Tab-separated table of C-alpha atoms and ligand atoms in Angstrom:
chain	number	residue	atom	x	y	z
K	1	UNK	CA	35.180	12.747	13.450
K	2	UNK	CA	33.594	13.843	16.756
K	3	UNK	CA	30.050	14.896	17.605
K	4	UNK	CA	29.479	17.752	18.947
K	5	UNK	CA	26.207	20.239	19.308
K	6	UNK	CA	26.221	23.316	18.264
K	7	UNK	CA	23.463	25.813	19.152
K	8	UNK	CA	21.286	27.260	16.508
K	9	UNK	CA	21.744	30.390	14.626
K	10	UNK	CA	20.163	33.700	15.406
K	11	UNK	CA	16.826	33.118	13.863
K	12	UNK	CA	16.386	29.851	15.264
K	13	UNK	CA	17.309	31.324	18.772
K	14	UNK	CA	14.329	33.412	18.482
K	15	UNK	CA	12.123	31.027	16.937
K	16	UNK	CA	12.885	29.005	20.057
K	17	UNK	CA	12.000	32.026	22.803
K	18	UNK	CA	9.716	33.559	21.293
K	19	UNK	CA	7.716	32.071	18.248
K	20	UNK	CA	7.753	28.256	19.696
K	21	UNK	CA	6.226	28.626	22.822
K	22	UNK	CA	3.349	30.522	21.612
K	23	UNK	CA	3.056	27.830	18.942
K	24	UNK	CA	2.774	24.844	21.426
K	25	UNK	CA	-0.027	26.250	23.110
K	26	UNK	CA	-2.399	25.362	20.316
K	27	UNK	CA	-3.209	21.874	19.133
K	28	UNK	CA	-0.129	20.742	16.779
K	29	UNK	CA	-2.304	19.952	13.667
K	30	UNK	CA	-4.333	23.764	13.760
K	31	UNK	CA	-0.670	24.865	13.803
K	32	UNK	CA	0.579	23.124	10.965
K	33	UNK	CA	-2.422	24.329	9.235
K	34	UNK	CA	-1.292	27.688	9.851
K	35	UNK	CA	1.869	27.441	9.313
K	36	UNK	CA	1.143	26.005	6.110
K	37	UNK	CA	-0.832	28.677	5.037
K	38	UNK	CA	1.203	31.051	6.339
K	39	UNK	CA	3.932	30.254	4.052
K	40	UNK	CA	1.609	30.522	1.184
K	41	UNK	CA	0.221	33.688	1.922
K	42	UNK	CA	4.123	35.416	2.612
K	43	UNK	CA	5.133	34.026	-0.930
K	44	UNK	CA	1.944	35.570	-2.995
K	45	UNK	CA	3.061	38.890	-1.155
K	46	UNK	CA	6.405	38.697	-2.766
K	47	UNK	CA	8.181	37.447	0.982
K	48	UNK	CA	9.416	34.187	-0.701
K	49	UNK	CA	12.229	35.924	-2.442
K	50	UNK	CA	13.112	37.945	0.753
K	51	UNK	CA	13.183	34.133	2.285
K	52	UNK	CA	14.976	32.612	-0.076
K	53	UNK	CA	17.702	35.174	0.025
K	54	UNK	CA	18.287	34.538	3.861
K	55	UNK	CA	17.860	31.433	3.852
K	56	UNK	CA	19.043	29.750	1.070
K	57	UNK	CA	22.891	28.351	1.214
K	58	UNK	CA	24.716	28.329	-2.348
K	59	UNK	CA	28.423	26.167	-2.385
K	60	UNK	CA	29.494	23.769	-4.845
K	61	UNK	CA	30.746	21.801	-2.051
K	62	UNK	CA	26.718	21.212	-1.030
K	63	UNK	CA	25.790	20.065	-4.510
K	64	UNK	CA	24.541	16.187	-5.245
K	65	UNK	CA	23.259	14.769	-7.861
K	66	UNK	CA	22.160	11.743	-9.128
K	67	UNK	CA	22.456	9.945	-12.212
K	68	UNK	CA	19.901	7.403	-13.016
K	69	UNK	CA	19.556	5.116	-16.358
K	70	UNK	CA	17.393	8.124	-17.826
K	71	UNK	CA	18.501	11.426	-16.586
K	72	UNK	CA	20.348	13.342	-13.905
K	73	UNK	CA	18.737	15.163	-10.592
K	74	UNK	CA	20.557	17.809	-9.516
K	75	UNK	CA	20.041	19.236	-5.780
K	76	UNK	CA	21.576	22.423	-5.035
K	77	UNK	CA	21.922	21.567	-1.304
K	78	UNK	CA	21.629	18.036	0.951
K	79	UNK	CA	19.062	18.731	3.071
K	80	UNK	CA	15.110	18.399	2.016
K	81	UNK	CA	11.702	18.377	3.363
K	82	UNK	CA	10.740	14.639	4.277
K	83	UNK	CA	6.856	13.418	3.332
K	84	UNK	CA	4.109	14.048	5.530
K	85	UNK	CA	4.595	18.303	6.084
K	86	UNK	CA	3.326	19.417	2.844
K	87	UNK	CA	0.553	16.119	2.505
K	88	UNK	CA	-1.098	18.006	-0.551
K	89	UNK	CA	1.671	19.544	-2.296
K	90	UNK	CA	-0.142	23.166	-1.500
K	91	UNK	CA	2.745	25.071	-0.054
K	92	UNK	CA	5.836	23.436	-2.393
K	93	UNK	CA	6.695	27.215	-3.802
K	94	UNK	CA	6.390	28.381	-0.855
K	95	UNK	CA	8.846	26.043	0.779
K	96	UNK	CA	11.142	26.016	-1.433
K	97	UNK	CA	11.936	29.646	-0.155
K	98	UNK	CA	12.880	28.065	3.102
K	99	UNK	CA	16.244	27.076	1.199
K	100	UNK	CA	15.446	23.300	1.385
K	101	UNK	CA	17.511	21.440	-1.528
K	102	UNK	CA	14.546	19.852	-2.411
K	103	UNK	CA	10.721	18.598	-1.519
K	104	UNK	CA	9.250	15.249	-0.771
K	105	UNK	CA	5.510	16.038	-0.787
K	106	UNK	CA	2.666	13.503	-0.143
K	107	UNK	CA	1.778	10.660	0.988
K	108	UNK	CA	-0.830	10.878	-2.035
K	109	UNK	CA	-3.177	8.254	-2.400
K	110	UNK	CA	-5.062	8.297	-5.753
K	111	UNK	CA	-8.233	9.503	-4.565
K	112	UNK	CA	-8.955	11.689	-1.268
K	113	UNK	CA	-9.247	10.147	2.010
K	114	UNK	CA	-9.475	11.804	5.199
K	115	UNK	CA	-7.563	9.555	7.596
K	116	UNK	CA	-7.930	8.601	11.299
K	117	UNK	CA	-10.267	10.665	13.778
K	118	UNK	CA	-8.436	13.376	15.437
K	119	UNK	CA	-6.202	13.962	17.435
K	120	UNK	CA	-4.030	11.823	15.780
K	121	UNK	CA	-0.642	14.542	16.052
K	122	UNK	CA	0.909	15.183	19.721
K	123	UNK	CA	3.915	16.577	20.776
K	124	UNK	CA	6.365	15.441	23.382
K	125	UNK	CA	8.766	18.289	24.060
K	126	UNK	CA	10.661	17.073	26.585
K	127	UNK	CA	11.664	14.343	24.838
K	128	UNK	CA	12.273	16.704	21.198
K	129	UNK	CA	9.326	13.661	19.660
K	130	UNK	CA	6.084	13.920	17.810
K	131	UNK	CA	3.693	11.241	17.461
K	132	UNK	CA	1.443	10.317	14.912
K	133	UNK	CA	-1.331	8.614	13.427
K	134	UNK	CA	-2.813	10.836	10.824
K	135	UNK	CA	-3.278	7.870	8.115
K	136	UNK	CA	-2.748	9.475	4.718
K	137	UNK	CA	-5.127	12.206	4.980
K	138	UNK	CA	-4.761	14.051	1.553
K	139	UNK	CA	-6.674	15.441	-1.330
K	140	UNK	CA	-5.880	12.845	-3.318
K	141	UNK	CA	-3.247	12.245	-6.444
K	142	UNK	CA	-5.960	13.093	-9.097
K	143	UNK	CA	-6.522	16.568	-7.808
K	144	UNK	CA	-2.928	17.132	-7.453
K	145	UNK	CA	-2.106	16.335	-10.756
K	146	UNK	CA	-5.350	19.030	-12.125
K	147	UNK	CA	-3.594	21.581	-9.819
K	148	UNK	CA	0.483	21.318	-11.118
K	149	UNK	CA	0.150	22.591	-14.470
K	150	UNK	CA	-1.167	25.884	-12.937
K	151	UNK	CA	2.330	26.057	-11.009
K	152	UNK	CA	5.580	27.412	-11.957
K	153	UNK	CA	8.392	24.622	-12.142
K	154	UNK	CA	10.183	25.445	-8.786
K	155	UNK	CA	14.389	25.289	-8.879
K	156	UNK	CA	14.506	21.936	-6.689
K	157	UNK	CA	13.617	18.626	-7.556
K	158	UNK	CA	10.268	17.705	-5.882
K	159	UNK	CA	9.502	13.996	-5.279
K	160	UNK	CA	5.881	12.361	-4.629
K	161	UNK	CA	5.565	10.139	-1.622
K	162	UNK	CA	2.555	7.812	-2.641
K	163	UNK	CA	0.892	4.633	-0.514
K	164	UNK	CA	-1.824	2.643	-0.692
K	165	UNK	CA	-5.685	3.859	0.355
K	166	UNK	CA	-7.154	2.024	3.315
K	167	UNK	CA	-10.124	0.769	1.742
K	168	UNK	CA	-7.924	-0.742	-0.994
K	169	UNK	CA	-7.072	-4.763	-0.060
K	170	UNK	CA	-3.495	-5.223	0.808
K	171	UNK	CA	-3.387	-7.376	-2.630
K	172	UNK	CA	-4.725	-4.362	-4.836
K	173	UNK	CA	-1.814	-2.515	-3.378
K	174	UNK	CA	-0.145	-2.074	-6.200
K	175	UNK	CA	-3.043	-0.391	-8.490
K	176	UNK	CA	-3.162	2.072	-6.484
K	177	UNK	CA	1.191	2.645	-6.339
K	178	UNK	CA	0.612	2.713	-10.161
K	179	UNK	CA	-2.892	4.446	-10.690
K	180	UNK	CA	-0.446	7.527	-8.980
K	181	UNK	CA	2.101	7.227	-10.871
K	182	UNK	CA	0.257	7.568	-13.881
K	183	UNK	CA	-1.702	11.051	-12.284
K	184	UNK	CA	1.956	12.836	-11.010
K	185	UNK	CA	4.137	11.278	-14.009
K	186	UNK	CA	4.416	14.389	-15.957
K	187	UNK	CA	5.667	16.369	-12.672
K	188	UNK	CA	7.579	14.349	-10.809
K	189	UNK	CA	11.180	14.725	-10.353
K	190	UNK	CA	10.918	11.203	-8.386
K	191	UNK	CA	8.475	8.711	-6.647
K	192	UNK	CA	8.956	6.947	-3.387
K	193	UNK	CA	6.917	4.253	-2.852
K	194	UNK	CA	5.752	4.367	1.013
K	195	UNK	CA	5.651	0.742	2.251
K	196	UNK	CA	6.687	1.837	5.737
K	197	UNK	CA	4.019	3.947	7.158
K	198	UNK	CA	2.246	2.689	10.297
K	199	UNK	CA	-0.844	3.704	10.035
K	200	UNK	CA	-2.475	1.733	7.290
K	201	UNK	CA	-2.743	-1.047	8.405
K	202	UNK	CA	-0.722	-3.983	6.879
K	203	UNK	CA	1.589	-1.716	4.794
K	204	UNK	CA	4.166	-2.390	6.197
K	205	UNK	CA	3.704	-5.802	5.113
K	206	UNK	CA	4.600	-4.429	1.505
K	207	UNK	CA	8.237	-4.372	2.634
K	208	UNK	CA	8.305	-8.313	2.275
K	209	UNK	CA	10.942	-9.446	-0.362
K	210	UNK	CA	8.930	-11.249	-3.321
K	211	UNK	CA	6.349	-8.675	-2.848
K	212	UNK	CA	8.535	-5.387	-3.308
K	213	UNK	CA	10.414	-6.742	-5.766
K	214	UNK	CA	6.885	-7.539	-8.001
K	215	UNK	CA	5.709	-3.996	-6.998
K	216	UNK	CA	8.904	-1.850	-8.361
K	217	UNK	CA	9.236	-3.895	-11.044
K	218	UNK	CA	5.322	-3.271	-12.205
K	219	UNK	CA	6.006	0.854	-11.357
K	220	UNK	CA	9.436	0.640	-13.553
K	221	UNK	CA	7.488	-0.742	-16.321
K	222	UNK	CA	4.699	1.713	-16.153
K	223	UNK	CA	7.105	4.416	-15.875
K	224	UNK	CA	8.628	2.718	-19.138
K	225	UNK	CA	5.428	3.217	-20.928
K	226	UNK	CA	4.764	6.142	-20.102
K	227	UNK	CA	7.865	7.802	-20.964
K	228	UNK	CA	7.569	6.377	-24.444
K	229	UNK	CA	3.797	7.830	-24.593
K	230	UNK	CA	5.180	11.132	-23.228
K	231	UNK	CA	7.543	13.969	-24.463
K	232	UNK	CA	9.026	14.499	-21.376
K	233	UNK	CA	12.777	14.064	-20.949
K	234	UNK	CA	13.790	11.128	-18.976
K	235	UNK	CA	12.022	9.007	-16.351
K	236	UNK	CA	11.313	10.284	-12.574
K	237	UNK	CA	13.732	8.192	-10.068
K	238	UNK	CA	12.164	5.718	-8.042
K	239	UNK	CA	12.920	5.357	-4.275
K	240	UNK	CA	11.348	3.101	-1.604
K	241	UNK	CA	10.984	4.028	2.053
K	242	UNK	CA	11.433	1.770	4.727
K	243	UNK	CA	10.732	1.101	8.479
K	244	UNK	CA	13.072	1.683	11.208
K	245	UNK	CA	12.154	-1.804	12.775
K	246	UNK	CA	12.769	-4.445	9.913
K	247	UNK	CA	15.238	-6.581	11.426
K	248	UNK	CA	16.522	-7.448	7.704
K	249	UNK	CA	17.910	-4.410	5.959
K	250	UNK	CA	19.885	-6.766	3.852
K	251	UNK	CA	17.262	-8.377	2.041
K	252	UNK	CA	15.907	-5.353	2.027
K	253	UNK	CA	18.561	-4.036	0.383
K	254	UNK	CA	19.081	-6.634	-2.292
K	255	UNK	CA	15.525	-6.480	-3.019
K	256	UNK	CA	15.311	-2.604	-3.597
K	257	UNK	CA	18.364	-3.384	-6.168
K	258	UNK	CA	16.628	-5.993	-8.118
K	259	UNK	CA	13.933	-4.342	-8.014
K	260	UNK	CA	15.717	-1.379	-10.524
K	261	UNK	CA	14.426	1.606	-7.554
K	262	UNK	CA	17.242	4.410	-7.527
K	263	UNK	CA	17.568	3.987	-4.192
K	264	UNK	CA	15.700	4.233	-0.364
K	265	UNK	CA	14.341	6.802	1.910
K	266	UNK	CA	15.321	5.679	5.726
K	267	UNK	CA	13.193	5.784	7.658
K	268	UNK	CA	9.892	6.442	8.367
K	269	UNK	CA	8.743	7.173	12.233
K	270	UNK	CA	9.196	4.186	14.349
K	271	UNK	CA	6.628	2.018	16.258
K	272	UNK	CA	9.399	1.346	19.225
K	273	UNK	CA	8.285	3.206	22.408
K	274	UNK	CA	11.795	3.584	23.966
K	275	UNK	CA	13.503	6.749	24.580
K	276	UNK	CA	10.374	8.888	25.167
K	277	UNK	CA	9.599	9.750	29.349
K	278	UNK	CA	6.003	10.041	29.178
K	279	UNK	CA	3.627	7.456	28.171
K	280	UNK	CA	2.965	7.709	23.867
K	281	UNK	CA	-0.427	6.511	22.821
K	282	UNK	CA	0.749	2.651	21.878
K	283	UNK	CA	-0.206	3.001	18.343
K	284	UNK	CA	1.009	5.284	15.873
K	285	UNK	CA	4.672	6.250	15.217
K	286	UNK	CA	7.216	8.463	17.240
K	287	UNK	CA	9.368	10.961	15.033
K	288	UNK	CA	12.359	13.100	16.226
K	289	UNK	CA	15.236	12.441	18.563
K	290	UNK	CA	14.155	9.451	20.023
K	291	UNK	CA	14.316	8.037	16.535
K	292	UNK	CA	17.794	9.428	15.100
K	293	UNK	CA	20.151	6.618	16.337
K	294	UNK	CA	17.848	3.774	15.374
K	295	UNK	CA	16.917	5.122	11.816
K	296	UNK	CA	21.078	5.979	11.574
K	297	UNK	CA	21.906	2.630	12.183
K	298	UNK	CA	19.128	1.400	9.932
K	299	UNK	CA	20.575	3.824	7.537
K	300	UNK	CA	24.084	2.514	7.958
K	301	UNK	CA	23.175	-1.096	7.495
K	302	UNK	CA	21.594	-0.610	4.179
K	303	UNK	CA	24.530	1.175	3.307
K	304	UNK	CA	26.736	-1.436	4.468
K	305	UNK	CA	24.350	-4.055	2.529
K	306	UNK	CA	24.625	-2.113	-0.839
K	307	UNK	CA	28.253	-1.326	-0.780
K	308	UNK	CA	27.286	2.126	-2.208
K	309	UNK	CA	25.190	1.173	-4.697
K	310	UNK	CA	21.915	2.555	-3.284
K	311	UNK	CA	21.399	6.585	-2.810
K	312	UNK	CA	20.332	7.048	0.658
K	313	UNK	CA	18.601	9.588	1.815
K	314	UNK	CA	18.542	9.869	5.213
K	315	UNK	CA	15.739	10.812	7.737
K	316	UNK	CA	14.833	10.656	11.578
K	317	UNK	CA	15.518	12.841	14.223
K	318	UNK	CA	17.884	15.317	12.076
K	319	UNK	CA	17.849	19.122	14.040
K	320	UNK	CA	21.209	19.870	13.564
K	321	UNK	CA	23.785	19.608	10.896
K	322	UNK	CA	25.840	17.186	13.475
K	323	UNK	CA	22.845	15.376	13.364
K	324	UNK	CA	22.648	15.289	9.404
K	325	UNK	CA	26.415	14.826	8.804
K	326	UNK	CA	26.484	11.546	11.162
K	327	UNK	CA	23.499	10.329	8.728
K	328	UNK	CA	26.204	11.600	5.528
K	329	UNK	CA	28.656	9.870	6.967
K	330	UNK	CA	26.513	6.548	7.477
K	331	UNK	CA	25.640	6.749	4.143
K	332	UNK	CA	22.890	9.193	3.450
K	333	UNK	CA	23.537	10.845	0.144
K	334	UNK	CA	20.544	13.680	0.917
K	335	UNK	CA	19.059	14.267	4.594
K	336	UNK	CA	15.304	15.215	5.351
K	337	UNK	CA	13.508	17.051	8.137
K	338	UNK	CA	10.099	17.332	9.557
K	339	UNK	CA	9.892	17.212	13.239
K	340	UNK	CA	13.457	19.122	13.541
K	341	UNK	CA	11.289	21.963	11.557
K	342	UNK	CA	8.628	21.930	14.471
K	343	UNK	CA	11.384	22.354	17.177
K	344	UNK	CA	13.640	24.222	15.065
K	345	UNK	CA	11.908	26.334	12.831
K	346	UNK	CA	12.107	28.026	9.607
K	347	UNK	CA	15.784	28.609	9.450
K	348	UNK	CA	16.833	25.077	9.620
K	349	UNK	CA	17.991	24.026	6.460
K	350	UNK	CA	20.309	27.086	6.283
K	351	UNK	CA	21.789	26.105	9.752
K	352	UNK	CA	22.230	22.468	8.867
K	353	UNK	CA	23.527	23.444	5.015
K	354	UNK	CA	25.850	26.412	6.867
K	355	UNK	CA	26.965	23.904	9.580
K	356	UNK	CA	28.061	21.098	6.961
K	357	UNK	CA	30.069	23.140	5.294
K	358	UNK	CA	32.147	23.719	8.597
K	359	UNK	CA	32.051	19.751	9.803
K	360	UNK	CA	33.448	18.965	6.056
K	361	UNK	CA	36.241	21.371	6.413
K	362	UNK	CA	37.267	20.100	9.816
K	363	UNK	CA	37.377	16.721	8.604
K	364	UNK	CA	39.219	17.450	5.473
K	365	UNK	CA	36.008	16.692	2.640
K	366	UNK	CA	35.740	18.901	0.106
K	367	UNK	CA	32.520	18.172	-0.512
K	368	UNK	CA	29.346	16.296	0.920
K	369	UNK	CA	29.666	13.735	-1.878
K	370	UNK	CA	33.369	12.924	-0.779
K	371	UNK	CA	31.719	12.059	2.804
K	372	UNK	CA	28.840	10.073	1.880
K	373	UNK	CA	29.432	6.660	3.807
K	374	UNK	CA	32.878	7.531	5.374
K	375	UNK	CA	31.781	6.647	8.698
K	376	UNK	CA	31.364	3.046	7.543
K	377	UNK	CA	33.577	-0.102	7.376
K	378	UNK	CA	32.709	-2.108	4.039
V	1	LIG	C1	2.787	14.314	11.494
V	1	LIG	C2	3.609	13.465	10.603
V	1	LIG	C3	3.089	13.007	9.408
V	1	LIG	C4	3.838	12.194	8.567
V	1	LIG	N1	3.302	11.785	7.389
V	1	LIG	C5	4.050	11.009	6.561
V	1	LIG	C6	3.519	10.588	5.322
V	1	LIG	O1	2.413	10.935	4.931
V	1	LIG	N2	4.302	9.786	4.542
V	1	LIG	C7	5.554	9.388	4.921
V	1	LIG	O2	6.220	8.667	4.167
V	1	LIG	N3	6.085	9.810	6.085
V	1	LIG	C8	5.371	10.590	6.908
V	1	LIG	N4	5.907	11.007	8.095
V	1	LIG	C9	7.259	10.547	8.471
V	1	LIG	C10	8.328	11.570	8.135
V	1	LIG	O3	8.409	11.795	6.749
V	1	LIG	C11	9.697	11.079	8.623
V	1	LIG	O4	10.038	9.894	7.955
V	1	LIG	C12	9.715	10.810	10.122
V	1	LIG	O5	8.935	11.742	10.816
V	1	LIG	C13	11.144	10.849	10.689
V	1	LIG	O6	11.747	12.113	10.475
V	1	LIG	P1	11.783	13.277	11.588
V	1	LIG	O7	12.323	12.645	12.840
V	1	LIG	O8	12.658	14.331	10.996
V	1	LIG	O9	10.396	13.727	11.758
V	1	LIG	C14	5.165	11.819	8.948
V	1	LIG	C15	5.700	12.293	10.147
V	1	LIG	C16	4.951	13.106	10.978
V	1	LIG	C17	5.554	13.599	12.270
């Protein structure tokens, strides 16, 4: 099972010539304003189905699903859109044209905020790394929720990332994990609690044992009661994402179980400064290749923790489908993306979904859920 890089398709070729550098001359977050608009204004003009055509991968041997105690999730391909890219849930359509298997929208805190003063994005291209310190900067869960009915159901599962307001005490935490829940319960194909982001300060304190095990607990019950109250069909799954640098990803582990959560996201952008060449503002988090090994290993050890029983989904520095197999093979169930998208561009998912295909044949899997955790010893 060797690594090996492969360069990117067509399309991404001349994203990378042509479209990229013209995109890095402007400040990274009036881009991804663009961008994001952009994609909404090609799929009202009918473009989304020309997209999703091109871009969308279709092989049995891509398929996962998940069965929880209420239901089943079906993802058509492994490789989705992590949190933080589509904050407000306003281009999800849109996206899903990109041929992503699926859509982790949010963070969504129950009301809006507007987060830190900018800038608070930066690029580092030479070392393939963004930086942040936006601070869950949204529209807020309530308005959301008004907005979904309004939308057609799209063909993926879409998940809401939701976190805790910075005005709310670290002890009220969990109101506002379940005031959301209660707003996106009717649309959500899953929830993942963010306890890992590093720009609220003392979230990632949520991460502590006794503490996440009280808070899924409270959200399983409220998703009890409101599954009785409602007619929909089955419960949303529940996922927690973690930090790169906890140094216990067994506990962790244990406590996501008990807890009754589906399963984690790993990981969220790291607070470590090594790996980058330039000096990185000393707050914030650093996202993209810097981070793949550490949020692998990460990966790995709560894989190694759960002996399978967690789904993993797997995030951090993934551009290329060696990059998302190693994470499949360490135990990641479902991959996600977001600075790979910057460097990469819009054809990414179809690379990485065409590119897994080719990586399972030469290693003899028939299918991605035959190589989930295969690179690990038990
Ligand atoms: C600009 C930016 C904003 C982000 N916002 C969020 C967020 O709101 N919630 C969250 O859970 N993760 C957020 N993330 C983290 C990503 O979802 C992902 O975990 C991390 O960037 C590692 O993946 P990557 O290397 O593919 O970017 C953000 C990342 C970036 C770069």
């Amino acid at each position: 099972m060797k690594r090996e890089e492969s360069t990117g398709s067509f399309g991404t070729e001349v994203y990378k010539k042509i479209f990229r550098p013209v995109l890095f001359r402007f400040p990274p977050e009036m881009v991804h304003g663009l961008v994001l608009e952009g994609l909404n204004v090609s799929s009202a003009v009918g473009l989304g189905g020309l997209f999703r055509k091109y871009l969308s991968v279709r092989d049995e041997a891509l398929q996962v699903s998940l069965a929880t105690d209420s239901g089943r999730l079906d993802f058509p391909n492994p490789v989705g859109l992590a949190a933080g890219f589509d904050k407000d849930a306003s281009a999800a359509g849109a996206l899903e044209g990109l041929g992503f298997g699926f859509l982790e929208v949010g963070t969504l805190t129950p009301r809006p905020q507007k987060g830190n003063p900018r800038p608070r994005l930066r690029r580092f291209p030479a070392d393939s790394a963004l930086w942040n310190r936006m601070g869950f900067n949204n529209i807020g869960a309530e308005r959301v929720a008004s907005r979904f009915p309004r939308r057609r159901r799209l063909g993926i599962p879409v998940g809401f990332n939701i976190g805790k307001a910075k005005n709310t005490p670290l002890e009220a935490a969990a109101g506002d994990y379940l005031k959301s829940v209660e707003l996106l319960f009717p649309w959500a194909d899953f929830f993942v609690l963010n306890v890992s982001s590093p720009n609220t300060a003392g979230l990632r304190e949520l991460q502590a044992a006794a503490v996440l095990e009280r808070l899924l607990k409270a959200v399983r019950r409220r998703m009890e009661e409101l599954a009785l109250k409602s007619n929909r069909a089955g419960r949303p799954a529940l996922f927690v994402k973690v930090s790169p640098d906890e140094s216990s990803p067994d506990t962790l582990a244990e406590t996501v179980l008990r807890g009754g959560a589906a399963g984690i996201v790993a990981t969220n952008t790291t607070v470590r400064r090594d790996g980058l060449s330039g000096p990185v503002p000393p707050d914030g988090g650093v996202s993209g290749r810097p981070l793949r090994e550490r949020s692998t290993d990460m990966l790995r050890r709560l894989y190694r923790a759960s002996r399978g029983r967690l789904f993993l989904i797997g995030v951090g520095g993934v551009f290329t489908a060696e990059d998302a197999y190693e994470k499949v093979l360490a135990g990641a169930s479902l991959v996600e993306v977001y600075t790979g998208l910057v460097y990469e561009g819009p054809a990414l998912a179809r690379d990485i979904n065409r590119g897994l295909l080719t990586l399972l044949k030469r290693d003899g899997f028939s299918s991605v859920r035959e190589a989930v955790g295969k690179g690990v010893k038990i």
